[in-house]
Amino acid sequence: MSAQPADQHVEDTTLDAEITGVVSMLMEEHGTEAAALRALAHDFIVLLADADRSTSRGYLRGLFSQGARPVRDPE
């Protein structure tokens, strides 16, 4: 048996509901579909550039800082 009153509203927390809410907010803020898509594309490109800057390129395919350090002669 449920402990909630019958008239209590239960918020939909599914991913689809979240996306629908974000789309609605974007449409209210930007007015047109094109403007909302332009804003999303801008944010996406900025996030990708930020992620690219913060990714270490020091160890790639088994080569650590190739060319940045002198090769040591094994003695």
mmCIF file with all atom_site columns, C-alpha atoms in Angstrom:
data_model
loop_
_atom_site.group_PDB
_atom_site.id
_atom_site.type_symbol
_atom_site.label_atom_id
_atom_site.label_alt_id
_atom_site.label_comp_id
_atom_site.label_asym_id
_atom_site.label_entity_id
_atom_site.label_seq_id
_atom_site.pdbx_PDB_ins_code
_atom_site.Cartn_x
_atom_site.Cartn_y
_atom_site.Cartn_z
_atom_site.occupancy
_atom_site.B_iso_or_equiv
_atom_site.pdbx_formal_charge
_atom_site.auth_seq_id
_atom_site.auth_comp_id
_atom_site.auth_asym_id
_atom_site.auth_atom_id
_atom_site.pdbx_PDB_model_num
ATOM 1  C CA . MET A 1 1  ? 0.000  0.000  0.000   1.00 0.00 ? 1  MET A CA 1
ATOM 2  C CA . SER A 1 2  ? 1.294  3.483  -0.862  1.00 0.00 ? 2  SER A CA 1
ATOM 3  C CA . ALA A 1 3  ? 2.158  5.976  1.869   1.00 0.00 ? 3  ALA A CA 1
ATOM 4  C CA . GLN A 1 4  ? 1.579  8.972  -0.441  1.00 0.00 ? 4  GLN A CA 1
ATOM 5  C CA . PRO A 1 5  ? -1.743 10.812 -0.633  1.00 0.00 ? 5  PRO A CA 1
ATOM 6  C CA . ALA A 1 6  ? -3.710 10.057 -3.812  1.00 0.00 ? 6  ALA A CA 1
ATOM 7  C CA . ASP A 1 7  ? -3.488 13.632 -5.117  1.00 0.00 ? 7  ASP A CA 1
ATOM 8  C CA . GLN A 1 8  ? 0.311  14.025 -4.742  1.00 0.00 ? 8  GLN A CA 1
ATOM 9  C CA . HIS A 1 9  ? 2.177  14.687 -8.010  1.00 0.00 ? 9  HIS A CA 1
ATOM 10 C CA . VAL A 1 10 ? 5.111  12.341 -8.700  1.00 0.00 ? 10 VAL A CA 1
ATOM 11 C CA . GLU A 1 11 ? 7.839  13.967 -10.792 1.00 0.00 ? 11 GLU A CA 1
ATOM 12 C CA . ASP A 1 12 ? 8.971  12.064 -13.891 1.00 0.00 ? 12 ASP A CA 1
ATOM 13 C CA . THR A 1 13 ? 12.738 11.594 -13.592 1.00 0.00 ? 13 THR A CA 1
ATOM 14 C CA . THR A 1 14 ? 13.326 9.502  -16.711 1.00 0.00 ? 14 THR A CA 1
ATOM 15 C CA . LEU A 1 15 ? 15.979 10.488 -19.240 1.00 0.00 ? 15 LEU A CA 1
ATOM 16 C CA . ASP A 1 16 ? 13.276 11.222 -21.824 1.00 0.00 ? 16 ASP A CA 1
ATOM 17 C CA . ALA A 1 17 ? 11.544 13.621 -19.425 1.00 0.00 ? 17 ALA A CA 1
ATOM 18 C CA . GLU A 1 18 ? 14.857 15.329 -18.686 1.00 0.00 ? 18 GLU A CA 1
ATOM 19 C CA . ILE A 1 19 ? 15.601 15.800 -22.392 1.00 0.00 ? 19 ILE A CA 1
ATOM 20 C CA . THR A 1 20 ? 12.093 17.098 -23.051 1.00 0.00 ? 20 THR A CA 1
ATOM 21 C CA . GLY A 1 21 ? 12.524 19.645 -20.262 1.00 0.00 ? 21 GLY A CA 1
ATOM 22 C CA . VAL A 1 22 ? 15.874 20.818 -21.611 1.00 0.00 ? 22 VAL A CA 1
ATOM 23 C CA . VAL A 1 23 ? 14.435 21.195 -25.126 1.00 0.00 ? 23 VAL A CA 1
ATOM 24 C CA . SER A 1 24 ? 11.504 23.196 -23.755 1.00 0.00 ? 24 SER A CA 1
ATOM 25 C CA . MET A 1 25 ? 13.842 25.504 -21.842 1.00 0.00 ? 25 MET A CA 1
ATOM 26 C CA . LEU A 1 26 ? 16.020 26.016 -24.922 1.00 0.00 ? 26 LEU A CA 1
ATOM 27 C CA . MET A 1 27 ? 13.009 26.876 -27.053 1.00 0.00 ? 27 MET A CA 1
ATOM 28 C CA . GLU A 1 28 ? 11.785 29.390 -24.458 1.00 0.00 ? 28 GLU A CA 1
ATOM 29 C CA . GLU A 1 29 ? 15.238 30.952 -24.182 1.00 0.00 ? 29 GLU A CA 1
ATOM 30 C CA . HIS A 1 30 ? 16.136 31.117 -27.888 1.00 0.00 ? 30 HIS A CA 1
ATOM 31 C CA . GLY A 1 31 ? 12.754 31.333 -29.604 1.00 0.00 ? 31 GLY A CA 1
ATOM 32 C CA . THR A 1 32 ? 13.376 29.254 -32.728 1.00 0.00 ? 32 THR A CA 1
ATOM 33 C CA . GLU A 1 33 ? 14.594 25.745 -33.441 1.00 0.00 ? 33 GLU A CA 1
ATOM 34 C CA . ALA A 1 34 ? 17.559 27.083 -35.418 1.00 0.00 ? 34 ALA A CA 1
ATOM 35 C CA . ALA A 1 35 ? 18.654 29.360 -32.586 1.00 0.00 ? 35 ALA A CA 1
ATOM 36 C CA . ALA A 1 36 ? 18.325 26.542 -30.041 1.00 0.00 ? 36 ALA A CA 1
ATOM 37 C CA . LEU A 1 37 ? 20.361 24.172 -32.243 1.00 0.00 ? 37 LEU A CA 1
ATOM 38 C CA . ARG A 1 38 ? 22.974 26.879 -32.785 1.00 0.00 ? 38 ARG A CA 1
ATOM 39 C CA . ALA A 1 39 ? 23.302 27.322 -29.004 1.00 0.00 ? 39 ALA A CA 1
ATOM 40 C CA . LEU A 1 40 ? 23.621 23.566 -28.467 1.00 0.00 ? 40 LEU A CA 1
ATOM 41 C CA . ALA A 1 41 ? 26.234 23.252 -31.221 1.00 0.00 ? 41 ALA A CA 1
ATOM 42 C CA . HIS A 1 42 ? 28.214 26.137 -29.739 1.00 0.00 ? 42 HIS A CA 1
ATOM 43 C CA . ASP A 1 43 ? 28.205 24.580 -26.259 1.00 0.00 ? 43 ASP A CA 1
ATOM 44 C CA . PHE A 1 44 ? 29.146 21.174 -27.684 1.00 0.00 ? 44 PHE A CA 1
ATOM 45 C CA . ILE A 1 45 ? 32.114 22.599 -29.622 1.00 0.00 ? 45 ILE A CA 1
ATOM 46 C CA . VAL A 1 46 ? 33.331 24.514 -26.556 1.00 0.00 ? 46 VAL A CA 1
ATOM 47 C CA . LEU A 1 47 ? 33.097 21.348 -24.434 1.00 0.00 ? 47 LEU A CA 1
ATOM 48 C CA . LEU A 1 48 ? 34.999 19.324 -27.045 1.00 0.00 ? 48 LEU A CA 1
ATOM 49 C CA . ALA A 1 49 ? 37.759 21.934 -27.236 1.00 0.00 ? 49 ALA A CA 1
ATOM 50 C CA . ASP A 1 50 ? 38.015 22.005 -23.452 1.00 0.00 ? 50 ASP A CA 1
ATOM 51 C CA . ALA A 1 51 ? 38.209 18.209 -23.277 1.00 0.00 ? 51 ALA A CA 1
ATOM 52 C CA . ASP A 1 52 ? 40.876 18.193 -25.980 1.00 0.00 ? 52 ASP A CA 1
ATOM 53 C CA . ARG A 1 53 ? 42.983 20.702 -24.042 1.00 0.00 ? 53 ARG A CA 1
ATOM 54 C CA . SER A 1 54 ? 42.696 18.739 -20.809 1.00 0.00 ? 54 SER A CA 1
ATOM 55 C CA . THR A 1 55 ? 43.620 15.361 -22.331 1.00 0.00 ? 55 THR A CA 1
ATOM 56 C CA . SER A 1 56 ? 47.184 14.253 -21.784 1.00 0.00 ? 56 SER A CA 1
ATOM 57 C CA . ARG A 1 57 ? 49.024 13.375 -24.972 1.00 0.00 ? 57 ARG A CA 1
ATOM 58 C CA . GLY A 1 58 ? 52.156 12.253 -23.126 1.00 0.00 ? 58 GLY A CA 1
ATOM 59 C CA . TYR A 1 59 ? 51.557 8.512  -23.392 1.00 0.00 ? 59 TYR A CA 1
ATOM 60 C CA . LEU A 1 60 ? 50.226 7.484  -26.754 1.00 0.00 ? 60 LEU A CA 1
ATOM 61 C CA . ARG A 1 61 ? 50.611 4.050  -28.343 1.00 0.00 ? 61 ARG A CA 1
ATOM 62 C CA . GLY A 1 62 ? 53.357 3.008  -25.960 1.00 0.00 ? 62 GLY A CA 1
ATOM 63 C CA . LEU A 1 63 ? 55.557 6.033  -26.639 1.00 0.00 ? 63 LEU A CA 1
ATOM 64 C CA . PHE A 1 64 ? 56.005 8.388  -23.717 1.00 0.00 ? 64 PHE A CA 1
ATOM 65 C CA . SER A 1 65 ? 56.994 11.918 -24.719 1.00 0.00 ? 65 SER A CA 1
ATOM 66 C CA . GLN A 1 66 ? 58.739 10.747 -27.863 1.00 0.00 ? 66 GLN A CA 1
ATOM 67 C CA . GLY A 1 67 ? 61.373 13.289 -28.800 1.00 0.00 ? 67 GLY A CA 1
ATOM 68 C CA . ALA A 1 68 ? 60.954 15.301 -25.622 1.00 0.00 ? 68 ALA A CA 1
ATOM 69 C CA . ARG A 1 69 ? 63.586 13.392 -23.657 1.00 0.00 ? 69 ARG A CA 1
ATOM 70 C CA . PRO A 1 70 ? 67.007 12.227 -24.782 1.00 0.00 ? 70 PRO A CA 1
ATOM 71 C CA . VAL A 1 71 ? 67.342 8.492  -25.331 1.00 0.00 ? 71 VAL A CA 1
ATOM 72 C CA . ARG A 1 72 ? 69.570 6.935  -22.660 1.00 0.00 ? 72 ARG A CA 1
ATOM 73 C CA . ASP A 1 73 ? 72.236 4.493  -23.705 1.00 0.00 ? 73 ASP A CA 1
ATOM 74 C CA . PRO A 1 74 ? 71.812 1.223  -21.799 1.00 0.00 ? 74 PRO A CA 1
ATOM 75 C CA . GLU A 1 75 ? 75.020 0.751  -19.770 1.00 0.00 ? 75 GLU A CA 1
#
